[in-house]
Amino acid sequence: GVGAALAGNLTFMVGGVEQEFNAAKELLTCMGSNVVYCGDVGTGQAAKICNNMLLAISMIGTAEAMNLGIRL
């Protein structure tokens, strides 16, 4: 989020040509503390989507558990 961006703690999952990634990595490390090369074009987006899905599943489970606890 915004706080992580201001603190320079973002994570970047990057796909594309490895030489271009290496050229951009120095710039990305100014904004994020974790920069990961994921492979071909699109793999960074795929990794981000998987990460977001896992976080959403975790949040849904937490919300359902809280709802069940309140109702019980």
PDB file of C-alpha atoms in Angstrom:
ATOM      1  CA  GLY A   1       0.000   0.000   0.000  1.00  0.00           C
ATOM      2  CA  VAL A   2       0.872   3.646   0.269  1.00  0.00           C
ATOM      3  CA  GLY A   3       2.743   3.202   3.550  1.00  0.00           C
ATOM      4  CA  ALA A   4       4.988   0.522   2.067  1.00  0.00           C
ATOM      5  CA  ALA A   5       5.636   2.698  -0.980  1.00  0.00           C
ATOM      6  CA  LEU A   6       6.633   5.673   1.174  1.00  0.00           C
ATOM      7  CA  ALA A   7       8.907   3.438   3.253  1.00  0.00           C
ATOM      8  CA  GLY A   8      10.428   1.818   0.147  1.00  0.00           C
ATOM      9  CA  ASN A   9       9.231  -1.634   1.196  1.00  0.00           C
ATOM     10  CA  LEU A  10       7.274  -2.640  -1.894  1.00  0.00           C
ATOM     11  CA  THR A  11       7.733  -6.008  -3.562  1.00  0.00           C
ATOM     12  CA  PHE A  12       8.124  -6.120  -7.336  1.00  0.00           C
ATOM     13  CA  MET A  13       7.504  -9.348  -9.252  1.00  0.00           C
ATOM     14  CA  VAL A  14       8.944  -8.728 -12.708  1.00  0.00           C
ATOM     15  CA  GLY A  15       8.662 -10.646 -15.951  1.00  0.00           C
ATOM     16  CA  GLY A  16      10.405  -9.933 -19.221  1.00  0.00           C
ATOM     17  CA  VAL A  17      13.810 -10.118 -20.833  1.00  0.00           C
ATOM     18  CA  GLU A  18      16.359 -10.782 -18.077  1.00  0.00           C
ATOM     19  CA  GLN A  19      18.849  -8.213 -19.427  1.00  0.00           C
ATOM     20  CA  GLU A  20      16.150  -5.530 -19.297  1.00  0.00           C
ATOM     21  CA  PHE A  21      15.198  -6.613 -15.781  1.00  0.00           C
ATOM     22  CA  ASN A  22      18.830  -6.280 -14.684  1.00  0.00           C
ATOM     23  CA  ALA A  23      18.962  -2.787 -16.214  1.00  0.00           C
ATOM     24  CA  ALA A  24      15.795  -1.712 -14.358  1.00  0.00           C
ATOM     25  CA  LYS A  25      16.536  -3.479 -11.064  1.00  0.00           C
ATOM     26  CA  GLU A  26      18.542  -0.583  -9.603  1.00  0.00           C
ATOM     27  CA  LEU A  27      15.613   1.784 -10.156  1.00  0.00           C
ATOM     28  CA  LEU A  28      13.123  -0.702  -8.708  1.00  0.00           C
ATOM     29  CA  THR A  29      15.214  -1.184  -5.558  1.00  0.00           C
ATOM     30  CA  CYS A  30      14.784   2.540  -4.861  1.00  0.00           C
ATOM     31  CA  MET A  31      11.066   1.909  -4.446  1.00  0.00           C
ATOM     32  CA  GLY A  32      11.010  -1.628  -3.093  1.00  0.00           C
ATOM     33  CA  SER A  33      13.081  -3.802  -0.830  1.00  0.00           C
ATOM     34  CA  ASN A  34      12.163  -7.044  -2.601  1.00  0.00           C
ATOM     35  CA  VAL A  35      12.614  -7.293  -6.384  1.00  0.00           C
ATOM     36  CA  VAL A  36      12.082 -10.748  -7.882  1.00  0.00           C
ATOM     37  CA  TYR A  37      12.696 -11.815 -11.480  1.00  0.00           C
ATOM     38  CA  CYS A  38       9.929 -14.283 -12.426  1.00  0.00           C
ATOM     39  CA  GLY A  39      10.849 -15.195 -16.009  1.00  0.00           C
ATOM     40  CA  ASP A  40       9.249 -14.425 -19.357  1.00  0.00           C
ATOM     41  CA  VAL A  41       6.855 -11.588 -20.100  1.00  0.00           C
ATOM     42  CA  GLY A  42       3.655 -11.992 -18.076  1.00  0.00           C
ATOM     43  CA  THR A  43       5.106 -14.181 -15.324  1.00  0.00           C
ATOM     44  CA  GLY A  44       5.409 -11.250 -12.915  1.00  0.00           C
ATOM     45  CA  GLN A  45       1.722 -10.491 -13.402  1.00  0.00           C
ATOM     46  CA  ALA A  46       0.860 -14.151 -12.900  1.00  0.00           C
ATOM     47  CA  ALA A  47       2.839 -14.220  -9.650  1.00  0.00           C
ATOM     48  CA  LYS A  48       1.076 -11.051  -8.452  1.00  0.00           C
ATOM     49  CA  ILE A  49      -2.360 -12.473  -9.303  1.00  0.00           C
ATOM     50  CA  CYS A  50      -1.560 -15.688  -7.394  1.00  0.00           C
ATOM     51  CA  ASN A  51      -0.347 -13.658  -4.413  1.00  0.00           C
ATOM     52  CA  ASN A  52      -3.490 -11.501  -4.432  1.00  0.00           C
ATOM     53  CA  MET A  53      -5.702 -14.588  -4.678  1.00  0.00           C
ATOM     54  CA  LEU A  54      -3.982 -16.175  -1.684  1.00  0.00           C
ATOM     55  CA  LEU A  55      -4.407 -12.990   0.348  1.00  0.00           C
ATOM     56  CA  ALA A  56      -8.089 -12.779  -0.638  1.00  0.00           C
ATOM     57  CA  ILE A  57      -8.698 -16.392   0.392  1.00  0.00           C
ATOM     58  CA  SER A  58      -7.026 -15.712   3.736  1.00  0.00           C
ATOM     59  CA  MET A  59      -9.154 -12.600   4.306  1.00  0.00           C
ATOM     60  CA  ILE A  60     -12.357 -14.441   3.384  1.00  0.00           C
ATOM     61  CA  GLY A  61     -11.490 -17.244   5.822  1.00  0.00           C
ATOM     62  CA  THR A  62     -10.783 -14.730   8.579  1.00  0.00           C
ATOM     63  CA  ALA A  63     -14.059 -12.903   7.950  1.00  0.00           C
ATOM     64  CA  GLU A  64     -16.047 -16.150   7.917  1.00  0.00           C
ATOM     65  CA  ALA A  65     -14.415 -17.318  11.160  1.00  0.00           C
ATOM     66  CA  MET A  66     -15.182 -13.989  12.833  1.00  0.00           C
ATOM     67  CA  ASN A  67     -18.775 -14.129  11.619  1.00  0.00           C
ATOM     68  CA  LEU A  68     -19.189 -17.689  12.886  1.00  0.00           C
ATOM     69  CA  GLY A  69     -17.655 -16.774  16.253  1.00  0.00           C
ATOM     70  CA  ILE A  70     -19.986 -13.803  16.674  1.00  0.00           C
ATOM     71  CA  ARG A  71     -23.047 -15.888  15.794  1.00  0.00           C
ATOM     72  CA  LEU A  72     -22.077 -18.736  18.124  1.00  0.00           C
TER      73      LEU A  72
END
